[in-house]
mmCIF file of C-alpha atoms in Angstrom:
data_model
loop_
_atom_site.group_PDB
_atom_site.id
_atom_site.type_symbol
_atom_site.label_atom_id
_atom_site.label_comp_id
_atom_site.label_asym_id
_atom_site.label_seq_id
_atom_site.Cartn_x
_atom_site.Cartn_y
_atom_site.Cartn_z
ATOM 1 C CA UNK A 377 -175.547 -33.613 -103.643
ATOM 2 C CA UNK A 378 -172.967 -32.013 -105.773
ATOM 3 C CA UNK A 379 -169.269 -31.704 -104.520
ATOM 4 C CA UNK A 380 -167.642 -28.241 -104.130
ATOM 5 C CA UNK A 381 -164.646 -29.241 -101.243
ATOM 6 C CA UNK A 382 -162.385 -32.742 -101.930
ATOM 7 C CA UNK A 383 -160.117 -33.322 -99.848
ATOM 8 C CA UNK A 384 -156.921 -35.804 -100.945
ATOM 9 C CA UNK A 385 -154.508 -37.629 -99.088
ATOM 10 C CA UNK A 386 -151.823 -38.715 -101.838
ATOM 11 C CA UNK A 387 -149.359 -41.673 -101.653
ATOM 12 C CA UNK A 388 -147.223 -43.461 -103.376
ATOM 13 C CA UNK A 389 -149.694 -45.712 -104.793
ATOM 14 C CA UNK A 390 -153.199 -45.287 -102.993
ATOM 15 C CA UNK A 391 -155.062 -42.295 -102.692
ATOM 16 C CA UNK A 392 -157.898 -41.267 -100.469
ATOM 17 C CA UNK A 393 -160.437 -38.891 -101.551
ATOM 18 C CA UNK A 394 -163.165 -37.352 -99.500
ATOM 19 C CA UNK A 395 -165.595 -35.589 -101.588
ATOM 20 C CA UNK A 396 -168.128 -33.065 -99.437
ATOM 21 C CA UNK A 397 -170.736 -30.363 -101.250
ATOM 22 C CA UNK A 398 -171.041 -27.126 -100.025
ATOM 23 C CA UNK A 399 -172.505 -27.880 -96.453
ATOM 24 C CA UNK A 400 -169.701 -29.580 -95.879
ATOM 25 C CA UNK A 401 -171.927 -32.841 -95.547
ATOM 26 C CA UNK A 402 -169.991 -35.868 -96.844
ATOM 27 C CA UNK A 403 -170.541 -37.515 -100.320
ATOM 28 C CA UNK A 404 -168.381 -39.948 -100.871
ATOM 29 C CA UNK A 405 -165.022 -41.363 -99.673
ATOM 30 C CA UNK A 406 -163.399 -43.057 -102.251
ATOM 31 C CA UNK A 407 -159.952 -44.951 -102.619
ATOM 32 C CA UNK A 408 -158.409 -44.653 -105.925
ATOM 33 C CA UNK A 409 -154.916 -46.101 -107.404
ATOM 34 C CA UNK A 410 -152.486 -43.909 -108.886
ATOM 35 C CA UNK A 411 -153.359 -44.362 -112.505
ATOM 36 C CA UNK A 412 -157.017 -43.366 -111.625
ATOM 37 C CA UNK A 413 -156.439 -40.309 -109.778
ATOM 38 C CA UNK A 414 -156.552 -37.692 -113.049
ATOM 39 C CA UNK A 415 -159.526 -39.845 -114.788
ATOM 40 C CA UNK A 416 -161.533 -39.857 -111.118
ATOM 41 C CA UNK A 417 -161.039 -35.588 -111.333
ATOM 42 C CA UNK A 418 -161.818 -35.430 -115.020
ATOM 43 C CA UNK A 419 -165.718 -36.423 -114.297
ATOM 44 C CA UNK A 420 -165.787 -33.866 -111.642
ATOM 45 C CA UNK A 421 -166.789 -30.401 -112.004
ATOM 46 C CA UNK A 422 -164.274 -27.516 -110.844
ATOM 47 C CA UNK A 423 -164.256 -27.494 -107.484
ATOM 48 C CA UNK A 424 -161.789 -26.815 -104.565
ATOM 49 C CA UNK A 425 -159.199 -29.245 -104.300
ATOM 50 C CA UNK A 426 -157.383 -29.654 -100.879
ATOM 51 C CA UNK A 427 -153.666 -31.222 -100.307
ATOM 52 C CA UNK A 428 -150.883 -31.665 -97.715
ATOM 53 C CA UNK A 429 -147.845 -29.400 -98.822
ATOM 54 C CA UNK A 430 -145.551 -33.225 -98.727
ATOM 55 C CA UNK A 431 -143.902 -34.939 -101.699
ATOM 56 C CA UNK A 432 -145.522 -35.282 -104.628
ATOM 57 C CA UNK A 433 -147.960 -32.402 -104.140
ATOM 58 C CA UNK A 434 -147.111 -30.082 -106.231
ATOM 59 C CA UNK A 435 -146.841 -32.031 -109.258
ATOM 60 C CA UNK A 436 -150.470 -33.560 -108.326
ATOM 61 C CA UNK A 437 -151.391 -29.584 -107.422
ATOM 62 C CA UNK A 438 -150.486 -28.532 -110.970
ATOM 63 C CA UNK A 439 -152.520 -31.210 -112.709
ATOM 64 C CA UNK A 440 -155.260 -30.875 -110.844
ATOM 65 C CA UNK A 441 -155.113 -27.161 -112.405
ATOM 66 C CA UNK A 442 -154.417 -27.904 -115.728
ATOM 67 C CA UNK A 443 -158.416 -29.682 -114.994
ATOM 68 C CA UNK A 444 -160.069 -26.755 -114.178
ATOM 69 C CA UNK A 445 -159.808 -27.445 -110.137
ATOM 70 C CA UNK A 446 -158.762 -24.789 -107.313
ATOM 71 C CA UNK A 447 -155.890 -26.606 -105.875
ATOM 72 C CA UNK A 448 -154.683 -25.305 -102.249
ATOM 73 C CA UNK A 449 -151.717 -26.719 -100.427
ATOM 74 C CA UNK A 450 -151.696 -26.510 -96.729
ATOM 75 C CA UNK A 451 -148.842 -27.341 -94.040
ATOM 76 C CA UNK A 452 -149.143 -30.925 -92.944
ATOM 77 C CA UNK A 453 -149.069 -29.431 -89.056
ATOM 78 C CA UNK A 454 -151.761 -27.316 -89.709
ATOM 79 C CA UNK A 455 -153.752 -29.765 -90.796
ATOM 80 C CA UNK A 456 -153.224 -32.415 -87.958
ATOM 81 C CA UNK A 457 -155.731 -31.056 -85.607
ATOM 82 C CA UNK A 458 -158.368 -31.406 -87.558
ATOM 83 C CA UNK A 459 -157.527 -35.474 -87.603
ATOM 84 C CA UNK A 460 -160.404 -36.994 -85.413
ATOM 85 C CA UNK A 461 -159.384 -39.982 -83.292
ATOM 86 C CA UNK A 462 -156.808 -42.757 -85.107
ATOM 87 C CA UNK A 463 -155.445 -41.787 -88.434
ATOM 88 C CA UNK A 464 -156.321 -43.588 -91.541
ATOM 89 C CA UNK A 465 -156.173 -42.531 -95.037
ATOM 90 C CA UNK A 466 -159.751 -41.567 -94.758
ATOM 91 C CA UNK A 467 -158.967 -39.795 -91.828
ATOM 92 C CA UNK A 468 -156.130 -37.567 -93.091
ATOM 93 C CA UNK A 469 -158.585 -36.900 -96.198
ATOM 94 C CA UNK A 470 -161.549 -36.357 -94.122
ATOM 95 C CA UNK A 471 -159.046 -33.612 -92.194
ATOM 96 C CA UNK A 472 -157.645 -32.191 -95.534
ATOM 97 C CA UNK A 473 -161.388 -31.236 -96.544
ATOM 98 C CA UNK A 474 -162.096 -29.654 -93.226
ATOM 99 C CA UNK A 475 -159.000 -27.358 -93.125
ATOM 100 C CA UNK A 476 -159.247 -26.676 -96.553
ATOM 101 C CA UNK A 477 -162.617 -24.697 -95.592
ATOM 102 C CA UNK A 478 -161.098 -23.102 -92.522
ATOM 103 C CA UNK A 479 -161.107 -19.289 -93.272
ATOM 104 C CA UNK A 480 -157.946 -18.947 -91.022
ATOM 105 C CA UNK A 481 -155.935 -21.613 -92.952
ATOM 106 C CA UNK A 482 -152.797 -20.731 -94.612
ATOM 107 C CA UNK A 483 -151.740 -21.848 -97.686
ATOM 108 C CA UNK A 484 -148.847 -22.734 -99.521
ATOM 109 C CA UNK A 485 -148.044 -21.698 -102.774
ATOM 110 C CA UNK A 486 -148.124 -24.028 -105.714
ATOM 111 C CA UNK A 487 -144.278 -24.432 -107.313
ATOM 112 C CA UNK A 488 -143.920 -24.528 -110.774
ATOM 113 C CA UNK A 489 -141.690 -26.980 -112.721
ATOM 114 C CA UNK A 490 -138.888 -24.830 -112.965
ATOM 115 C CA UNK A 491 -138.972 -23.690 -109.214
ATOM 116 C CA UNK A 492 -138.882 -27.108 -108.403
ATOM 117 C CA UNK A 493 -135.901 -28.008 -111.147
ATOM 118 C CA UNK A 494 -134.111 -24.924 -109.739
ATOM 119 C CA UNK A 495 -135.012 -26.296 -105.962
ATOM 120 C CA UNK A 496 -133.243 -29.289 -107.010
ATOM 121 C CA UNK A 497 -130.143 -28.094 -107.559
ATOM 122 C CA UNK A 498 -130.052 -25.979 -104.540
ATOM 123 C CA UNK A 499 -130.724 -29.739 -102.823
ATOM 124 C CA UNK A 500 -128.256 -31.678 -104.874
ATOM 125 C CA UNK A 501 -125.348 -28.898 -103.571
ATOM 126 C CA UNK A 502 -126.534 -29.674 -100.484
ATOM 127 C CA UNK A 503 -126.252 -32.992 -100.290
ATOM 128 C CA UNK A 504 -122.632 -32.870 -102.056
ATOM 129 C CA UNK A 505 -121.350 -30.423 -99.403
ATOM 130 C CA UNK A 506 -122.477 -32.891 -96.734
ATOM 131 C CA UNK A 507 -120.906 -35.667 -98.418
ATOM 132 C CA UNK A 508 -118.072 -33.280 -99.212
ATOM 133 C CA UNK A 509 -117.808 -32.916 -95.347
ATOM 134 C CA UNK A 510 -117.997 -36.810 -94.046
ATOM 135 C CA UNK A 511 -115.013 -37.845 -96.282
ATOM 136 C CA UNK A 512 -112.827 -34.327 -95.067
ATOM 137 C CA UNK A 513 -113.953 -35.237 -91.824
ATOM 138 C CA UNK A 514 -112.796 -38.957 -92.321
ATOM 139 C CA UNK A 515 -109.438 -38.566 -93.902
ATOM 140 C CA UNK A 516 -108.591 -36.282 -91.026
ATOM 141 C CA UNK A 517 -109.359 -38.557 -88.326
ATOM 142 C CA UNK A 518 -107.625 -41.534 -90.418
ATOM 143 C CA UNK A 519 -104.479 -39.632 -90.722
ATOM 144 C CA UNK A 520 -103.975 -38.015 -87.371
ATOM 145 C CA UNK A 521 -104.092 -42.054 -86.363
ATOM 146 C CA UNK A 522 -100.336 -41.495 -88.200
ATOM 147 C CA UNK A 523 -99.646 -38.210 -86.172
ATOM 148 C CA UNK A 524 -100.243 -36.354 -89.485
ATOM 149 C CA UNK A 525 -103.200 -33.168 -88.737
ATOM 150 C CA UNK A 526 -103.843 -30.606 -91.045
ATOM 151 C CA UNK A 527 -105.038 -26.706 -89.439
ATOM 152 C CA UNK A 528 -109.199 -26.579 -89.689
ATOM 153 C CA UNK A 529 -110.957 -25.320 -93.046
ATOM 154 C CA UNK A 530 -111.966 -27.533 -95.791
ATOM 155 C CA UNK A 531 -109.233 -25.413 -97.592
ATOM 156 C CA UNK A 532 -106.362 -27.472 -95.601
ATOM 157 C CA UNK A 533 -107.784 -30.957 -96.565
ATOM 158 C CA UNK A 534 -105.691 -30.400 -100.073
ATOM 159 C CA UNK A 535 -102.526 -30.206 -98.071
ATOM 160 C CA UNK A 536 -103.688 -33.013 -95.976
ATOM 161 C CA UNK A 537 -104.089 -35.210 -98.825
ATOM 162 C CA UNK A 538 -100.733 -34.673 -100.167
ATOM 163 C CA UNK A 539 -99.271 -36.760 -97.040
ATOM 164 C CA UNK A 540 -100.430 -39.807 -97.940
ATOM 165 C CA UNK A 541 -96.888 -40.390 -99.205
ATOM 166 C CA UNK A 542 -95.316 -39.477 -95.822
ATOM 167 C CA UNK A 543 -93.312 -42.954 -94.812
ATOM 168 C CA UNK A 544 -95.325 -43.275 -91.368
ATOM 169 C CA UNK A 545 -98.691 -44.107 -93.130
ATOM 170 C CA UNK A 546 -98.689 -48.114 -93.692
ATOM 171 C CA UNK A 547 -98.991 -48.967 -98.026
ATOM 172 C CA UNK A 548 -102.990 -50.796 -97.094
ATOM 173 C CA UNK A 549 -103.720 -47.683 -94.787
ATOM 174 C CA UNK A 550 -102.497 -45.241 -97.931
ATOM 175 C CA UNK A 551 -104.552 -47.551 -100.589
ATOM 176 C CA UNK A 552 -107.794 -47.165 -98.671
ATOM 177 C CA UNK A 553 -106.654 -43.271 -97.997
ATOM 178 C CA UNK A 554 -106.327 -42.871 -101.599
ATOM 179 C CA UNK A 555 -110.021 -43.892 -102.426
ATOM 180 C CA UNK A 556 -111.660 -41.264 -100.060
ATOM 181 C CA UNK A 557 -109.255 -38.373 -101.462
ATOM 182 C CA UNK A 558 -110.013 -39.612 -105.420
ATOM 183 C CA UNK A 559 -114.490 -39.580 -103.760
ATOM 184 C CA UNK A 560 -113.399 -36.158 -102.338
ATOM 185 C CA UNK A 561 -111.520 -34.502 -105.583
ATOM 186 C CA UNK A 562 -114.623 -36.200 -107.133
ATOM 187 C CA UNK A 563 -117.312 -33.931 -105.109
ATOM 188 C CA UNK A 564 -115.480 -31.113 -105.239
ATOM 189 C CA UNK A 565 -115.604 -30.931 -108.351
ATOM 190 C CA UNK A 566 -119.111 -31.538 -108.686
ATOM 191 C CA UNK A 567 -120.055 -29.148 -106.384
ATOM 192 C CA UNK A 568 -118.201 -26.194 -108.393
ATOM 193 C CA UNK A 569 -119.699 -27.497 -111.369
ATOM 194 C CA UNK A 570 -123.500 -26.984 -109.601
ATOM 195 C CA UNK A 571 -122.132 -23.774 -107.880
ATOM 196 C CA UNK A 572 -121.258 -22.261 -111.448
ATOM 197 C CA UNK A 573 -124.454 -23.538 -112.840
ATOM 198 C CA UNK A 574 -126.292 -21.499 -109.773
ATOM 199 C CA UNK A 575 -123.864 -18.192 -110.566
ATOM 200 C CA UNK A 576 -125.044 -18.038 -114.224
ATOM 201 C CA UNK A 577 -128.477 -18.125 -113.548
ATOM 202 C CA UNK A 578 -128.465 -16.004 -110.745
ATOM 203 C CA UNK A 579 -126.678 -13.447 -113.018
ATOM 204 C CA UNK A 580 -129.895 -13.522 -115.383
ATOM 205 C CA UNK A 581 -132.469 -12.870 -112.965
ATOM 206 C CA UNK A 582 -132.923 -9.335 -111.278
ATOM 207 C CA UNK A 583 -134.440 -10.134 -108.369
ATOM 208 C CA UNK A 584 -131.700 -12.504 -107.548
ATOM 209 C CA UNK A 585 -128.961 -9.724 -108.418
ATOM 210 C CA UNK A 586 -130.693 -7.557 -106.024
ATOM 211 C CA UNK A 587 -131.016 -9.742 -102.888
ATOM 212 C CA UNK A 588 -126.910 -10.641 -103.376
ATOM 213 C CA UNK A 589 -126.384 -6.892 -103.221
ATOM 214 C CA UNK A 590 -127.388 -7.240 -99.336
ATOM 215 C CA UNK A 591 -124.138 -7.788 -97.182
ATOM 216 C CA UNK A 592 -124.216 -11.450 -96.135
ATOM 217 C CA UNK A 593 -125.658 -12.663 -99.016
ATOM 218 C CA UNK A 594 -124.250 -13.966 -102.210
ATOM 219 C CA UNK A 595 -125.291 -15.556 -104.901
ATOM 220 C CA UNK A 596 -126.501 -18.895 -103.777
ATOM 221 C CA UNK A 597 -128.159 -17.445 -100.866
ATOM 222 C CA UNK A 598 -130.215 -14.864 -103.159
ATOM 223 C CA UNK A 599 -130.846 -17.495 -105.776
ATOM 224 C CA UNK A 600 -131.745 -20.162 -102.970
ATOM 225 C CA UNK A 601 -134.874 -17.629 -101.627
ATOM 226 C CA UNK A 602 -135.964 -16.330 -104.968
ATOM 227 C CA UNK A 603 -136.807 -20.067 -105.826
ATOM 228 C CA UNK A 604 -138.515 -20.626 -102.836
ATOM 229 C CA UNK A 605 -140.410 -17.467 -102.640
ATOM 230 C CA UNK A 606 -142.311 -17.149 -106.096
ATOM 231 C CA UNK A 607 -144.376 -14.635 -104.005
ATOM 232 C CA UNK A 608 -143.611 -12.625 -101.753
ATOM 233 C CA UNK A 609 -146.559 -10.623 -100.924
ATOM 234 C CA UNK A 610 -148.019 -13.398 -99.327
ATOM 235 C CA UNK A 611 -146.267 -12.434 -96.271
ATOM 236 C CA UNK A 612 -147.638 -9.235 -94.544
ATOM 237 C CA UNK A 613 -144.183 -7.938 -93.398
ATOM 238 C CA UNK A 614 -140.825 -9.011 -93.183
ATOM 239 C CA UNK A 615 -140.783 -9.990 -89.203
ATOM 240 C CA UNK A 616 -143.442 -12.817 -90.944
ATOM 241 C CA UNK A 617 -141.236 -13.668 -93.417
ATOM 242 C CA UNK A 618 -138.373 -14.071 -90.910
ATOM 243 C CA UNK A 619 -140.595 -15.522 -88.586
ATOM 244 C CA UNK A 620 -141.315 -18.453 -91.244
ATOM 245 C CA UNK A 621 -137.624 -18.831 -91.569
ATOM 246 C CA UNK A 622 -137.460 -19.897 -88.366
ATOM 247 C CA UNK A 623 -135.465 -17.069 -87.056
ATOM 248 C CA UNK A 624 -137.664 -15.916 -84.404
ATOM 249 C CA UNK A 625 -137.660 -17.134 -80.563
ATOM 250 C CA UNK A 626 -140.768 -19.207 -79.506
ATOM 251 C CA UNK A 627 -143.238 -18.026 -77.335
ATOM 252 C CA UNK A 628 -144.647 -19.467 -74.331
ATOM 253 C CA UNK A 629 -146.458 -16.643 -73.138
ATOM 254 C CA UNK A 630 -149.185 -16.803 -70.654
ATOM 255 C CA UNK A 631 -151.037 -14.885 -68.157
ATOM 256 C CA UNK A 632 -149.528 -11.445 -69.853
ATOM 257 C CA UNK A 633 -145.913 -13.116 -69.300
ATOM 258 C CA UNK A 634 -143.965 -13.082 -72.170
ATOM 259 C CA UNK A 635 -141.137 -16.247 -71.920
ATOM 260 C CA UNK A 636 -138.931 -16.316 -75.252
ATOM 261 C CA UNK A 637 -136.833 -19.166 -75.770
ATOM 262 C CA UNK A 638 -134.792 -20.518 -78.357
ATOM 263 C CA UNK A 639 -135.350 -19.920 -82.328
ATOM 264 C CA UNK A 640 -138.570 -21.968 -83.295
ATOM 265 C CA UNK A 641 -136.346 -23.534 -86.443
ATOM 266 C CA UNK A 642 -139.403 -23.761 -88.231
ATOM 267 C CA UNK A 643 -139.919 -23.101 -92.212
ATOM 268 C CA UNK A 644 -137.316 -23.593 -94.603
ATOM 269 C CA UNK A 645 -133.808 -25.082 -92.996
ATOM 270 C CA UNK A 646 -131.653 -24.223 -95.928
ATOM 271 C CA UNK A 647 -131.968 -21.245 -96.780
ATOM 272 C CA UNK A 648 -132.158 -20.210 -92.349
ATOM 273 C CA UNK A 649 -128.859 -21.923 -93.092
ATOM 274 C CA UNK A 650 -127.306 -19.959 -95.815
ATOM 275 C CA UNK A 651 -128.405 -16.768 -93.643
ATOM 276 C CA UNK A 652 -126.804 -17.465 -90.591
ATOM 277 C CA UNK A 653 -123.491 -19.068 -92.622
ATOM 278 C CA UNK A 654 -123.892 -15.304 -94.565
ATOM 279 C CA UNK A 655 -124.302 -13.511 -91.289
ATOM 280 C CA UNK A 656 -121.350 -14.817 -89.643
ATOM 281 C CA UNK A 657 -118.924 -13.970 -92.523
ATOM 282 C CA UNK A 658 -120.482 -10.283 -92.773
ATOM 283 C CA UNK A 659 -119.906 -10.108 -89.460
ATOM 284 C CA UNK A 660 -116.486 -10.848 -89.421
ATOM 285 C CA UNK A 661 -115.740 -7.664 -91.601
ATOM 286 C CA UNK A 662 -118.186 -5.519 -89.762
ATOM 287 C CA UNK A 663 -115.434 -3.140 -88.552
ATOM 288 C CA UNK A 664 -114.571 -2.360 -92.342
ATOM 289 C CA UNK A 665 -118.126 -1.310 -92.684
ATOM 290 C CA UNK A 666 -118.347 0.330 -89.253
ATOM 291 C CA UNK A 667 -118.868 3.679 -91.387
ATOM 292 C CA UNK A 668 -122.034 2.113 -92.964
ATOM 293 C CA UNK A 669 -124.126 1.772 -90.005
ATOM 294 C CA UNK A 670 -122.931 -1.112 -88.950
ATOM 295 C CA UNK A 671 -122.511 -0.182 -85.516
ATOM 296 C CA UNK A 672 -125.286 -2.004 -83.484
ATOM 297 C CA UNK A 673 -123.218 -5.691 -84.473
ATOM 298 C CA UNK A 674 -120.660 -4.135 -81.882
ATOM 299 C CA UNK A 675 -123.017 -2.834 -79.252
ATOM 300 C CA UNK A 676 -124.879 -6.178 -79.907
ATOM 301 C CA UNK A 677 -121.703 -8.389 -79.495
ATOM 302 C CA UNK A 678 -120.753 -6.049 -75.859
ATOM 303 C CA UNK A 679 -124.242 -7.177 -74.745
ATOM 304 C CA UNK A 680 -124.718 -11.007 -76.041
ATOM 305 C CA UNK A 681 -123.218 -14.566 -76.926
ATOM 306 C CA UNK A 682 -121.970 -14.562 -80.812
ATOM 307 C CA UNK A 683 -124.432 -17.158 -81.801
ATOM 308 C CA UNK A 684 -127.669 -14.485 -80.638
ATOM 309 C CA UNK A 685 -125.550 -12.076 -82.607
ATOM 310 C CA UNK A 686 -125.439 -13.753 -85.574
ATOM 311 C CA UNK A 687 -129.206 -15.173 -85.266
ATOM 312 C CA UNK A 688 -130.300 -11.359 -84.768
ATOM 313 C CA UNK A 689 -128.130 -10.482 -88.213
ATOM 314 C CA UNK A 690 -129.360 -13.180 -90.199
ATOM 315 C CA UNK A 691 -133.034 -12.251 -88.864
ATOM 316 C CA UNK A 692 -132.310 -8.559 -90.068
ATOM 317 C CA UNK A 693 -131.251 -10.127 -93.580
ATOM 318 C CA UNK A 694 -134.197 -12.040 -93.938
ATOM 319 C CA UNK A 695 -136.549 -8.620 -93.241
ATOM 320 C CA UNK A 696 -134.184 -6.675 -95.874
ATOM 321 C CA UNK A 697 -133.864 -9.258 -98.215
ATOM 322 C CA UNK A 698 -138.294 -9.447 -98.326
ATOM 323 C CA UNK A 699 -138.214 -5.337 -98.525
ATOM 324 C CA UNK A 700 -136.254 -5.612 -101.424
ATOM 325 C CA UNK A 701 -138.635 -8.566 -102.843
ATOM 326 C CA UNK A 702 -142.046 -6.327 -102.461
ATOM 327 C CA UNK A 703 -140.662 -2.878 -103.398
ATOM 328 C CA UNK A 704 -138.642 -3.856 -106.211
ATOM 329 C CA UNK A 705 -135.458 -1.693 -105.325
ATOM 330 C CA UNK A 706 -131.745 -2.165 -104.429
ATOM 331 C CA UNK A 707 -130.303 -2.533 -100.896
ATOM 332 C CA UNK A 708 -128.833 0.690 -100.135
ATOM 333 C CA UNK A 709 -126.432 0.741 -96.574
ATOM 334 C CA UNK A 710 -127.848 3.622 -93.766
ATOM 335 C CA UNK A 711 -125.096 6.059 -95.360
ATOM 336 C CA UNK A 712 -126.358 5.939 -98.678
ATOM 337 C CA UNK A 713 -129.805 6.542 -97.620
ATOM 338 C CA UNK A 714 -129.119 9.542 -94.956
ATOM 339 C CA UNK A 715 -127.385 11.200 -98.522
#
């Protein structure tokens, strides 16, 4: 029997392959070590290649390619159901090859090297800012132990710092003060460093320039989805493409009931982050813009809690921001386009 559908479960050293023809009758089930993954593939004809969308796929999806295979990458929870009984490697393969065939299945796109480069840095800021946060967040607490406090914003941590010299903090306390504010002037300044990396690529790239022309979003936030969205026709509309963001309510509808709940917080959590940090700064000046149609944020804030305003802005970015993406054009405000 010759194999059309494999599908692989890949690991850090041992992989599982499950190899079925057409049919969809089972040929072989094979384990195979890391070094003999791309020799194993080389013997086989072109045929459609199945993996979970989890670490390591996409540089295993673009050498299956380079091979002459049709690689797919699916959504590990879309793939679960199709697990029967216990899960083993040869399970979760088994599974892989039987979604892959699915003609409902979604797929996820494969990421180039550069995508995932650019991904990286997004990630790296990420984790900085975190970091960036803890040792704020410790050398406020630390201090006030003194009776020194600083007003909120990572802006006042600066002026915070400069009291270490005050006469009520002890010399040990102010030694072991002095090593988180050196960590913290340290990760600031990596952080700009990344941030002005991000800014002159962004400036380079059109599509970028034309998502950051959206109020709300700047130029991390643009560059941040035009990595992550190589394509963005795979998404019918842009209530899907906000819906993927996570920025929808989930449903538990039944018996023609519909029940909405909270945001499903599903899809990709940084950049549903960078929204809703962009949509509560733009709407902070909305009453400078009230002449640009920005009316509704007020009648929305009269009728509901600021965080459900601020999830409903950042939802109407996302569906502007994938309008701009398909039909190529600049964000114009509702004045501009009742001229």
């Amino acid at each position: 029997m010759e194999i059309s559908v494999i599908g692989l479960d890949v690991a850090k050293q041992v992989f599982q392959v499950h190899a079925a023809d057409a049919a969809g009758r089972t040929v072989a089930q094979i384990k195979l070590r890391r070094a003999q993954v791309l020799d194993y593939f080389r013997t086989l004809p072109p045929c459609l290649v199945g993996l979970e969308a989890c670490a390591t796929a996409h540089y295993w999806a673009r050498e299956l390619s380079a091979l002459g295979h049709t690689v797919r990458l699916m959504p590990p929870a879309y793939v679960k159901p199709y697990v029967k009984r216990n899960k083993t490697d040869a399970a979760d393969a088994q599974a892989i090859a039987e979604a892959l065939t699915r003609p409902t299945m979604r797929f996820v796109p494969v990421k180039s090297a550069d995508q995932q480069a650019m991904l990286m840095l997004h990630r790296t800021r990420e984790l900085l800012v975190r970091q960036r946060t803890m040792l704020a967040t410790a050398l406020r607490a630390h201090l006030a132990e003194f009776g020194i406090i600083a007003p909120q914003g990572i802006q006042r941590v600066e002026k915070l710092a400069a009291q270490l010299h005050d006469p009520s903090v002890p010399p040990l306390a102010r030694d072991a003060l002095n090593l988180l504010v050196e960590q913290l002037a340290s990760t600031w300044k990596q952080i700009d460093t990344i941030e002005m990396q991000l800014i002159a690529i962004h400036r380079t790239q059109a599509v970028s320039r034309r998502l950051a022309s959206i109020p709300g979003v700047g130029p991390i936030t643009a560059m941040a989805i035009t990595s992550t969205v190589s394509d963005p026709t795979m998404f019918r509309s842009g209530r899907e493409f906000a819906a993927w963001l996570g920025l929808t309510p989930k449903s538990h509808s039944s018996g023609g009931k519909d029940r909405l709940g909270r945001i499903s917080k599903r899809g990709d959590r940084y950049i549903r982050h960078l929204l809703y940090v962009g949509a509560g700064n733009a709407i902070r000046f909305a009453k400078a813009r009230a002449a640009a149609g920005e009316n509704w944020i007020r009648g929305l804030q009269q009728r509901r809690p600021p965080k459900v305003v601020i999830i409903a802005l950042a939802n109407k970015m996302a569906r502007i921001a994938w309008a701009l993406m398909v039909r190529e054009q600049p964000f114009r405000s509702p004045a501009q386009s009742t001229l």
